[in-house]
Coordinates of C-alpha atoms and ligand atoms in Angstrom, one line a residue:
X22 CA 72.1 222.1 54.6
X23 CA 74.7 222.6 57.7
X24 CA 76.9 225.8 57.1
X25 CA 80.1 224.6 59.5
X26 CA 82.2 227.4 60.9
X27 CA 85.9 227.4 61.6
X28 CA 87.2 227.2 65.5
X29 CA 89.1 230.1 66.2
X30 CA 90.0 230.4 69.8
X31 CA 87.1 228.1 70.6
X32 CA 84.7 230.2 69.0
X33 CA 82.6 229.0 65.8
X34 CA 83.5 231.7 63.3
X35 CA 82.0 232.4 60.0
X36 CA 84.0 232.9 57.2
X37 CA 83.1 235.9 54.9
X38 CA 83.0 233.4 52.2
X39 CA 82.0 229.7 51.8
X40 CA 82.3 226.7 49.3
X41 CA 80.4 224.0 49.1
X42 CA 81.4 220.4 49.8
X43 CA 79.8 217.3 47.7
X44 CA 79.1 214.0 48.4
X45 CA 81.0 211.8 45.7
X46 CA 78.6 209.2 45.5
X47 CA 76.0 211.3 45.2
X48 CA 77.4 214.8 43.5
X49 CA 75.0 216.0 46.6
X50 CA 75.6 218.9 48.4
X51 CA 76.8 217.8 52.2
X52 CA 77.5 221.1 53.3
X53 CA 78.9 224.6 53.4
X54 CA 82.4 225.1 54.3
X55 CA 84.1 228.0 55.5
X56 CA 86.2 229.6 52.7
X57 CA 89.0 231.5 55.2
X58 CA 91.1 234.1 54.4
X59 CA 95.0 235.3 55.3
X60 CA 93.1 237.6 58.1
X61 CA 91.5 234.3 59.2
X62 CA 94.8 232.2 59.3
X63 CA 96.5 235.1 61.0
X64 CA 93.6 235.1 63.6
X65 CA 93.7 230.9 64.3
X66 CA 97.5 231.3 64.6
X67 CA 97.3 234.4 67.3
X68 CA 94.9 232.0 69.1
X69 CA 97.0 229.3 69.2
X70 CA 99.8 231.1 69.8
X71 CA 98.1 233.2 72.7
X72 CA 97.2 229.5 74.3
X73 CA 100.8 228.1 74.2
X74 CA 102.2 229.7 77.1
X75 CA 99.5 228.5 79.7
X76 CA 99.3 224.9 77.7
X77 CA 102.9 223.9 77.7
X78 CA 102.9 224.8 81.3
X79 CA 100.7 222.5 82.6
X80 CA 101.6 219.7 83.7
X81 CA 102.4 215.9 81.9
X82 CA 99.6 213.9 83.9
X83 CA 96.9 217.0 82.8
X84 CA 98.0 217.1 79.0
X85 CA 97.3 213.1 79.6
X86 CA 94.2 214.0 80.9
X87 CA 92.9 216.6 78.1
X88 CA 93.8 213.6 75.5
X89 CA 92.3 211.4 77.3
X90 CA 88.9 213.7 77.1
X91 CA 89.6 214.0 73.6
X92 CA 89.5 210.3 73.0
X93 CA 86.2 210.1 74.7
X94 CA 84.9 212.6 72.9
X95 CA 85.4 210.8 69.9
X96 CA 84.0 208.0 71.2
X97 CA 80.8 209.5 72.4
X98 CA 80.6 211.4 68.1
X99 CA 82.0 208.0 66.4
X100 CA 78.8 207.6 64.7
X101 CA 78.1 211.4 63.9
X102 CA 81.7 211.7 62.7
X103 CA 81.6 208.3 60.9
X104 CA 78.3 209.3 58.5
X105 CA 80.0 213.0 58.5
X106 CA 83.4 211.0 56.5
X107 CA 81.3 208.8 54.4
X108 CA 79.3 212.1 53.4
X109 CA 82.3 214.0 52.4
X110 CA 84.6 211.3 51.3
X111 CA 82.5 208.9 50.2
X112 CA 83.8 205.4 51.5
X113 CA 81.2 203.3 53.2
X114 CA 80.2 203.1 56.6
X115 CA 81.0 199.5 57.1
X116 CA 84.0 197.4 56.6
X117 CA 87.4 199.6 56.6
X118 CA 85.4 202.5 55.8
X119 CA 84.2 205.4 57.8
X120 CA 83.2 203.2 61.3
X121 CA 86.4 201.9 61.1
X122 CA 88.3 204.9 60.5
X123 CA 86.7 206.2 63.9
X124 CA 87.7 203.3 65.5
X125 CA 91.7 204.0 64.1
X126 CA 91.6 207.6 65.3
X127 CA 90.0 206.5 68.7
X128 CA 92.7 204.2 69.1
X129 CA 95.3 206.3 67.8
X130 CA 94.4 209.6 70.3
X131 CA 93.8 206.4 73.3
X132 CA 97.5 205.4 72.5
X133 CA 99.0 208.5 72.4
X134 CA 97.3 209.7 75.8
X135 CA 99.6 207.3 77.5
X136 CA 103.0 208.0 76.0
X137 CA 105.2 210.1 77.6
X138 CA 108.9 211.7 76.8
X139 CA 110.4 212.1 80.2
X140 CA 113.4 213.8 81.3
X141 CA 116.4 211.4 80.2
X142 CA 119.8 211.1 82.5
X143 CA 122.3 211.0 79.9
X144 CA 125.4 211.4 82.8
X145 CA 125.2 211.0 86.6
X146 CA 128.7 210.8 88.1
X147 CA 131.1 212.9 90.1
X148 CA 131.6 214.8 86.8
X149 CA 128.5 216.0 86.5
X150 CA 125.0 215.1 85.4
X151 CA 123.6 216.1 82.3
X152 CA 120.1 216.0 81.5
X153 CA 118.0 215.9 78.1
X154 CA 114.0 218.0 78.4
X155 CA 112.0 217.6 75.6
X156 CA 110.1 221.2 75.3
X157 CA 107.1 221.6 73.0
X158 CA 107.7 223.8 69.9
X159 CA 104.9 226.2 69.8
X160 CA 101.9 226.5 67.5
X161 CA 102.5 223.8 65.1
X162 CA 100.4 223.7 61.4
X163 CA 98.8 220.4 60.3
X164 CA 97.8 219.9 56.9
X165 CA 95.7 216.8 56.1
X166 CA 94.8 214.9 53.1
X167 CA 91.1 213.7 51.9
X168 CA 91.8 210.1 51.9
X169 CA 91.4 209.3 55.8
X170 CA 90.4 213.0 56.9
X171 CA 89.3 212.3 60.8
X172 CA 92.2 209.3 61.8
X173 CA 95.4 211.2 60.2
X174 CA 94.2 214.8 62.1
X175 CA 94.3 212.8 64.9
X176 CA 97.5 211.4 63.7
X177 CA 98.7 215.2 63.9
X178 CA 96.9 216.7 66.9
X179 CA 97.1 214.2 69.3
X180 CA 101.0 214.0 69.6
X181 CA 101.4 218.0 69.6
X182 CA 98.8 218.0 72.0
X183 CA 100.5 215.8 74.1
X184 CA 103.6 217.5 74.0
X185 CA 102.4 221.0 75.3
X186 CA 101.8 222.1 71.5
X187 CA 99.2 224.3 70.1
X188 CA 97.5 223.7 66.9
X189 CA 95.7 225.1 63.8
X190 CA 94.5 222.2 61.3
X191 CA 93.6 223.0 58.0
X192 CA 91.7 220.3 56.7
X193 CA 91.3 219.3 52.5
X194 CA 89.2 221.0 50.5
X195 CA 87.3 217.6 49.4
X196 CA 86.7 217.1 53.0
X197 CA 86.9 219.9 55.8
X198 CA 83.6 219.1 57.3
X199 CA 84.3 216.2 59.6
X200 CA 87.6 217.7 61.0
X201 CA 85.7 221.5 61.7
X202 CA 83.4 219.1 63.8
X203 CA 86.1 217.2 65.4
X204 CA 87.7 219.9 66.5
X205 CA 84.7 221.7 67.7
X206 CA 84.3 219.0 70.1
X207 CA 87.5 218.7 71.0
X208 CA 87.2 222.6 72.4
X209 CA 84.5 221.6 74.6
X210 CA 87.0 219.7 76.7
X211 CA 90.0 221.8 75.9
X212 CA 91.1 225.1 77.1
X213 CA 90.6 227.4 74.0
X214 CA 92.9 228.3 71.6
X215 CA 94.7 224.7 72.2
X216 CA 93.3 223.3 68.6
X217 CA 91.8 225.7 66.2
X218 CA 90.5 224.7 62.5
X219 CA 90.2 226.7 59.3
X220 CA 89.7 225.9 56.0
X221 CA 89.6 227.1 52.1
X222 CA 88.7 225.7 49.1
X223 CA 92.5 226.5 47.3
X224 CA 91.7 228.5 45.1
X225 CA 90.4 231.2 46.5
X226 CA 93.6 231.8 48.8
X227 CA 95.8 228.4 49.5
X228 CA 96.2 228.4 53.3
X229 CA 98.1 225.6 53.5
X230 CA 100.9 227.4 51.7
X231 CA 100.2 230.3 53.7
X232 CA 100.9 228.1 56.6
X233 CA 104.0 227.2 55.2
X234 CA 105.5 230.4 55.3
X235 CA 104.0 231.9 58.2
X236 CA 106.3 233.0 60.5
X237 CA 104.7 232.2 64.1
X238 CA 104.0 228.4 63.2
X239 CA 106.8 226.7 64.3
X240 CA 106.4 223.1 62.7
X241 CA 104.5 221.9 59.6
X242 CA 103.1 218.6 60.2
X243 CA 102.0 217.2 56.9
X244 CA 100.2 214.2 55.3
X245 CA 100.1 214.6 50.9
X246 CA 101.1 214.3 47.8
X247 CA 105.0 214.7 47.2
X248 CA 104.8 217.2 44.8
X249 CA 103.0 219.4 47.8
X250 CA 105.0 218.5 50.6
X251 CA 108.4 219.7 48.4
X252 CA 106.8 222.5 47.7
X253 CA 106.4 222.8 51.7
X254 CA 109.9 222.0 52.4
X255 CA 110.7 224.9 50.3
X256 CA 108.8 227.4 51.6
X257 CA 109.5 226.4 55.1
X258 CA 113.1 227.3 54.6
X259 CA 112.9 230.7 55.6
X260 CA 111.4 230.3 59.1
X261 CA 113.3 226.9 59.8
X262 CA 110.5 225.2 60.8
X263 CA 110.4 221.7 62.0
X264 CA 108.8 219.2 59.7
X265 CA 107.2 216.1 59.3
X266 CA 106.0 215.4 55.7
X267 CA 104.4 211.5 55.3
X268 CA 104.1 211.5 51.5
X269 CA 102.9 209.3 48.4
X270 CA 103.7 205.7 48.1
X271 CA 104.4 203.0 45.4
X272 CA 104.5 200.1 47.7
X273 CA 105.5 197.1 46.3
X274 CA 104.1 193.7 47.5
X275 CA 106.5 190.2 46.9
X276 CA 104.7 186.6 46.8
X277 CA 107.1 184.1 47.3
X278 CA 106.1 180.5 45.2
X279 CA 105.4 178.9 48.7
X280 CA 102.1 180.6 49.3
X281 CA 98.9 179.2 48.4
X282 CA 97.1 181.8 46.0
X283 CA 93.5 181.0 47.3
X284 CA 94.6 182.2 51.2
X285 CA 96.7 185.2 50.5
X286 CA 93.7 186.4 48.2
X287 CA 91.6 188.1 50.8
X288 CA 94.5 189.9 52.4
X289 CA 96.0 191.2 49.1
X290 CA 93.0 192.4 47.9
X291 CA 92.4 194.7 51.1
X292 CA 96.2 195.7 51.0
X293 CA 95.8 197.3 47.7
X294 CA 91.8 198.0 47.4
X295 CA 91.1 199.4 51.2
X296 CA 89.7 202.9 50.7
X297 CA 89.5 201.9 47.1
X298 CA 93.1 202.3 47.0
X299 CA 92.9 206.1 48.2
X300 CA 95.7 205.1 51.0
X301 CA 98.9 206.1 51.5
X302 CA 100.4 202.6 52.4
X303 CA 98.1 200.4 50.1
X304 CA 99.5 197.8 47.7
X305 CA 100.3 199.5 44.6
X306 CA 102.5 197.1 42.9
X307 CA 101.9 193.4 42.9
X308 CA 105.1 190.9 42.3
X309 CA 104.5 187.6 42.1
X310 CA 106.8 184.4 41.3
X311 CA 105.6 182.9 38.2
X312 CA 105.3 179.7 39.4
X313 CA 102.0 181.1 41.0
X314 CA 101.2 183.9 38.9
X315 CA 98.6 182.9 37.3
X316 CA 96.7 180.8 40.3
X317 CA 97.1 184.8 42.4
X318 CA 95.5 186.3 39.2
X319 CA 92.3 184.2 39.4
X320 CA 92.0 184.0 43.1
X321 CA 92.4 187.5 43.3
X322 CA 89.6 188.2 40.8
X323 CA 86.9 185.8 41.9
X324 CA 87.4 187.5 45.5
X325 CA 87.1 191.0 44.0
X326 CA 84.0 189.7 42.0
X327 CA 82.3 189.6 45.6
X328 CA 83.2 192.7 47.1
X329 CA 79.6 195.0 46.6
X330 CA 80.3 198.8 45.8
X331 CA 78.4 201.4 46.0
X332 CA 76.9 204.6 47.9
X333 CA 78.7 204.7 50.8
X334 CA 75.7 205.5 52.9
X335 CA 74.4 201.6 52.1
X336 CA 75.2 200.0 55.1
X337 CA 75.7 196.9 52.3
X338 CA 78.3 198.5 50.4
X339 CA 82.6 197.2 50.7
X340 CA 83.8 199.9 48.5
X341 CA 82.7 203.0 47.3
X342 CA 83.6 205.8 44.6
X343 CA 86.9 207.9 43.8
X344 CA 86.6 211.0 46.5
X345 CA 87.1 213.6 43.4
X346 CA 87.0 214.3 40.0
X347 CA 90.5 215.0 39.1
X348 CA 91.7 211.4 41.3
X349 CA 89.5 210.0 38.8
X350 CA 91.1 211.2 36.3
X351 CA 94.3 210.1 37.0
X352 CA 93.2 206.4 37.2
X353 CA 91.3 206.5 34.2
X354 CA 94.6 207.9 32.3
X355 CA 96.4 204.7 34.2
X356 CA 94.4 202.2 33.4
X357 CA 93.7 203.4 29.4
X358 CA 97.2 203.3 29.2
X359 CA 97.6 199.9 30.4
X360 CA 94.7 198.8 28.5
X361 CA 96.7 199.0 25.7
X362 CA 100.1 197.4 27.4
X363 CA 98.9 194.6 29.6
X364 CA 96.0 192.3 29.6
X365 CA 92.8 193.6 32.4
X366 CA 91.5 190.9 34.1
X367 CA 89.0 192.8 36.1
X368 CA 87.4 196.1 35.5
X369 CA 89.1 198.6 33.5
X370 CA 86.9 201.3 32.5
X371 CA 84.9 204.1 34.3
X372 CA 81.8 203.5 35.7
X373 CA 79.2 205.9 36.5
X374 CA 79.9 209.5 38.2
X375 CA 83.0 208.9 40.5
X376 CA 82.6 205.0 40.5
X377 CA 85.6 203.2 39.0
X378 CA 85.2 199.4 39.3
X379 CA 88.1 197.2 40.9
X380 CA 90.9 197.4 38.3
X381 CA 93.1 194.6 38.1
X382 CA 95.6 194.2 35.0
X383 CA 98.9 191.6 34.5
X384 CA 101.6 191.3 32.0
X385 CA 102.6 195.4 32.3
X386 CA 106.2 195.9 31.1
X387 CA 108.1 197.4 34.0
X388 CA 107.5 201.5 32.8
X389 CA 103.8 201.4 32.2
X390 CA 102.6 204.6 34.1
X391 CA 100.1 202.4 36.4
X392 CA 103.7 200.7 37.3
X393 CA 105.5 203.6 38.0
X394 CA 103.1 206.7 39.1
X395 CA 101.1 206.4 42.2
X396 CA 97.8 205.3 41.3
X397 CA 95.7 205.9 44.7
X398 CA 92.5 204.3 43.2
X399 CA 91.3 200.9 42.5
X400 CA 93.6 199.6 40.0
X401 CA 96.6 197.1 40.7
X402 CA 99.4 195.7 38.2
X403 CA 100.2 192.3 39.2
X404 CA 103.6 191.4 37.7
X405 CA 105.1 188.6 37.0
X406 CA 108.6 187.5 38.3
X407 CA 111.1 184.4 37.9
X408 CA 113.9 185.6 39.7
X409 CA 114.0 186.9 43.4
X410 CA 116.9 189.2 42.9
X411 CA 114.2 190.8 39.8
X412 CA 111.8 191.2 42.3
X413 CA 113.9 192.9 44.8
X414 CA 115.4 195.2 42.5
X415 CA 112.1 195.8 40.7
X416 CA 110.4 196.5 44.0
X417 CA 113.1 199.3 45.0
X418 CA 113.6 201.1 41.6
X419 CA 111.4 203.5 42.8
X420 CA 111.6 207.2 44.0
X421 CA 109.2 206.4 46.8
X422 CA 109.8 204.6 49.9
X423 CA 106.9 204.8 52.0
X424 CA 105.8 200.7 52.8
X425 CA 105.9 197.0 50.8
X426 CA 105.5 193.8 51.7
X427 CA 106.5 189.8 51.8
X428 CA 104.0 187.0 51.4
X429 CA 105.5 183.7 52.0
X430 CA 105.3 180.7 54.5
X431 CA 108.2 181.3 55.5
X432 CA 108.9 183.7 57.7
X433 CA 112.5 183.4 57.8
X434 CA 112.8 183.6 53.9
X435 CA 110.3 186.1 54.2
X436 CA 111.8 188.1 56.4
X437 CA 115.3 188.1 54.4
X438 CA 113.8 189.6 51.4
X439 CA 112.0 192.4 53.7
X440 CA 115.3 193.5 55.2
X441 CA 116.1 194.2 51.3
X442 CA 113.2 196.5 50.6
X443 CA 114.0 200.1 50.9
X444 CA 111.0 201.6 52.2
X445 CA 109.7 202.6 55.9
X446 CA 107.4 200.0 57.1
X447 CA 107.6 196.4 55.7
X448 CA 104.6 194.1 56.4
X449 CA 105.0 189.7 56.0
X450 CA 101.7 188.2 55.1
X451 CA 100.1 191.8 55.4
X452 CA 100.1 195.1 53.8
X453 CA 99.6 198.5 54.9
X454 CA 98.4 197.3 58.4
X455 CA 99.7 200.6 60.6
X456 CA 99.6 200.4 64.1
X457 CA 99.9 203.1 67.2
X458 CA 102.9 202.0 68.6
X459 CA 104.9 201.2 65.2
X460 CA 106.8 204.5 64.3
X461 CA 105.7 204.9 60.3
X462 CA 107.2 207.2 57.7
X463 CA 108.9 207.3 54.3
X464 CA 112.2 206.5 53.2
X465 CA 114.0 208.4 50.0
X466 CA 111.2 210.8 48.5
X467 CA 108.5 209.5 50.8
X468 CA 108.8 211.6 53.1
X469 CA 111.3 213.1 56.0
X470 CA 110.3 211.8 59.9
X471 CA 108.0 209.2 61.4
X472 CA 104.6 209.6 63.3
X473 CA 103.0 207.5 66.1
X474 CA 105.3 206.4 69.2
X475 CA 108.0 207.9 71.2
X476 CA 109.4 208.3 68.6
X477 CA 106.5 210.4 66.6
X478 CA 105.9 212.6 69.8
X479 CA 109.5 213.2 70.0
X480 CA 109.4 215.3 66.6
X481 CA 106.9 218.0 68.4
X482 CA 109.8 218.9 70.4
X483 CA 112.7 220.7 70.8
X484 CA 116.2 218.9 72.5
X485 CA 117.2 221.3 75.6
X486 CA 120.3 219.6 77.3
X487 CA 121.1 220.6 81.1
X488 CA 124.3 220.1 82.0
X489 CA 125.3 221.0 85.6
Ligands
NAD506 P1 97.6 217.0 48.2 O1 99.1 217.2 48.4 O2 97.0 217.5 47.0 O3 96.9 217.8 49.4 C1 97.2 217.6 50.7 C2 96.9 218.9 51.5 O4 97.8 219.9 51.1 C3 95.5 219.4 51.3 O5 95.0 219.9 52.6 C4 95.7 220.6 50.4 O6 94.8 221.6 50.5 C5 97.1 221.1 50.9 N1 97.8 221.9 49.9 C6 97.6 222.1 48.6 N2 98.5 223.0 48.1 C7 99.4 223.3 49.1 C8 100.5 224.1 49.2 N3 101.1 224.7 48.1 N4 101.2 224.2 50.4 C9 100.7 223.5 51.4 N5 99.6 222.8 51.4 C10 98.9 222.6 50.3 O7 97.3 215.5 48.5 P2 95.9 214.8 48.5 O8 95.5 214.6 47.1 O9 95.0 215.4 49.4 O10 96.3 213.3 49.1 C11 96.8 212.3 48.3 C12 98.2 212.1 48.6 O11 98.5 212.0 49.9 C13 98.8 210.8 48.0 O12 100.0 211.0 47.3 C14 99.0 209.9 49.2 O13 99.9 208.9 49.0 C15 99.4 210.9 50.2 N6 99.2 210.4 51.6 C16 100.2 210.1 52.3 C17 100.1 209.5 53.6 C18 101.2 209.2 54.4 O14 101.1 209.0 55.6 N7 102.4 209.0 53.9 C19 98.8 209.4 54.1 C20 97.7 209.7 53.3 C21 97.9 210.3 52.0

């Protein structure tokens, strides 16, 4: 089994300790992680912070260059990466699994490459002229999740990259490998120090709080669960660092009466099940009028009914397990709780080892837990609704704010109920389908700031103003 070592100023360092990482479908060992300590952080921060001066000078078209040699490098290690996520995190190769995540995070780093924040004339007049730089921070911290390990580091590095940033990334303990290896390749075509990676199991020292208080990382770029990323916004206090926290979701999906249940199944059953509904911005709540209510039910269960799951690693399999033991947990407490409140129509107990079958259960009153906690697993309330102004409010009476959704023929109609939804992406006929050039980020407890576009690589800088 492969011992992976963190990148510390483009050297592969060993940890003086280890933990081991499993495969969920399996309960396999995949491989040895490094298990890094405060001396290590401090080390992958000096690097990075050793690197910035030379970095941020150079120049726009060669920080365009380095990403773009990061994006081919990604390319050229999609498949070694791809059986590297489906090891670690368990969702399949094929379909929107671990192939397809490879393909988002080469598209993502291709994208960002070619955006640009150039100097802005705000005033050009016989009274003067007044410019606005965008300067890069310094080293900046990413923390990632386990759900979609490789595409959402790229999500952080690329932009700070391409800013004149330098980076440490500290992967999740349920999945460090594949980013140590990303990032490893990523210093054969970058100077060193640029992107470093370390790792810890959590419990043995949490680095990613570590991070959060450290006083030479300048900005804490981070993808999570809210209860983490407030503690984050806490800690960061004391060193004002910049921050970008994209946070847990309860989106909230609307089917109008117009639409015909057997041709929205398909794409409402991949807005709340892709990744087995580990995703940030997948379906979590299901509306639907009650005209059709019924007719959405059935469609939506014969098409789950033909979705194969299984070990990721057969090329056959659509869906896989829960990444971890204590996700698992939470969706067996949600669904045995609404076991006893709603009626299941699909699914509804554990399977074997970290395999939870597609979960699908109507008639929940409006504060079952599965209605109002964030699942992130296979298990979707479908709820009925008569009135639209129900649905609305129903949809928004939530602390979260992160994406939701409008299914109707109508795109007009549709697109009046979406303007009502408070939440930061809102998708018509579609859920959840992010894009490079859409800014994304949560509204109210979702989250503070948005990634991807000008308007994501804008928050790895700092404003300077020139006024002459
Ligand atoms: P988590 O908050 O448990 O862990 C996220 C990361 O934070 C991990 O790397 C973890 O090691 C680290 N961490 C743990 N304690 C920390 C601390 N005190 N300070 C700093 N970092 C710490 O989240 P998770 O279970 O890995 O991911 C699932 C959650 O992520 C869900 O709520 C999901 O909605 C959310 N998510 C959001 C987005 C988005 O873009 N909004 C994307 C993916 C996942």
């Amino acid at each position: 089994m492969q011992d992976f070592a963190m990148i510390i100023g483009g050297q592969k360092i060993a940890a003086r300790q280890s933990f081991t990482v499993t495969n969920p479908s399996t309960g396999a060992a995949v491989g040895h992680a490094p298990n890094a300590s405060q001396a290590d952080l401090d080390a992958a921060v000096a690097a990075a912070k050793a690197a910035f001066p030379a970095w941020s000078a150079t120049s726009d078209a060669e920080r365009q260059g380095a990403c773009e040699a990061v994006t081919a490098k990604l390319a050229e290690h999609a498949e070694e990466l791809a059986q590297l996520i489906t090891a670690e995190q368990g969702k399949p190769l094929n379909g929107l699994g671990s192939r397809f995540e490879m393909g988002g995070a080469q598209a993502w780093a291709g994208h960002t490459a070619g955006l640009s924040l150039p100097v802005k004339v705000l005033q050009d007049d016989e009274a003067g002229r007044v410019e606005l730089h965008r300067k890069p921070l310094g080293v900046v911290g990413s923390i990632t999740p386990w759900n979609w390990p490789v595409m959402i580091a790229i999500w952080h590095i690329m932009p700070a990259l391409r800013t004149g940033n330098t980076i440490v990334i500290k992967p999740s303990p349920y999945t460090p490998l594949s980013t140590l290896r990303a990032v490893e390749l990523m210093n054969e075509v970058l100077p060193h120090g640029v992107v470093n990676a370390v790792a810890s199991d959590d419990a043995l020292f949490n680095i990613g709080a570590a991070m959060a208080v450290h006083p030479d990382i300048r900005k804490i770029v981070f993808t999570g669960s809210c209860a983490t990323g407030e503690k984050i916004m806490q800690s960061a206090a004391a060193t004002m660092k910049r921050l970008t926290l994209e946070m847990g979701g309860n989106d909230a999906a609307i089917v109008l009466p117009d639409c015909d249940p057997k041709e929205i199944a398909e794409g409402l059953f991949w807005g709340a099940f892709i990744n087995n509904g580990q995703t940030c911005a997948a379906m979590k709540r299901l509306y639907v009028h009650d005209s059709i209510h019924d007719a959405v039910c059935d469609a939506l269960v014969d098409y789950a009914r033909g979705v194969p799951m299984g070990d990721g690693l057969d090329e056959n399999a659509a869906l896989g397990p829960i990444n971890n033991q204590k996700q698992f947990d939470t969706v067996s407490r949600l669904v045995a709780d609404a076991a006893t409140k709603g009626r299941v129509l699909l699914g509804g107990a554990p399977g074997e080892g970290l395999f939870y079958p597609v979960t699908i259960v109507a008639d929940l009153p409006a504060d079952a837990p599965l209605v109002v906690e964030e699942q992130f697993g296979p298990a979707l309330p479908v709820l009925r609704y008569r009135d639209m102004e129900d649905a609305i409010a129903a949809a928004n009476a939530s602390e979260n704010g992160l994406g939701g959704s409008v299914w109707s023929k109508d795109i007009e109609a549709a697109k009046a109920v979406a303007s009502r939804l408070e939440c930061g992406s809102v998708w018509i006929n579609k859920h959840g389908a992010i894009q490079p050039n859409a800014p994304f980020g949560g509204v109210k407890r979702s989250g503070i700031g948005v990634e991807f576009g000008e308007e994501g690589l804008a928050e790895y800088t700092d404003i300077q103003t020139v006024l002459m």
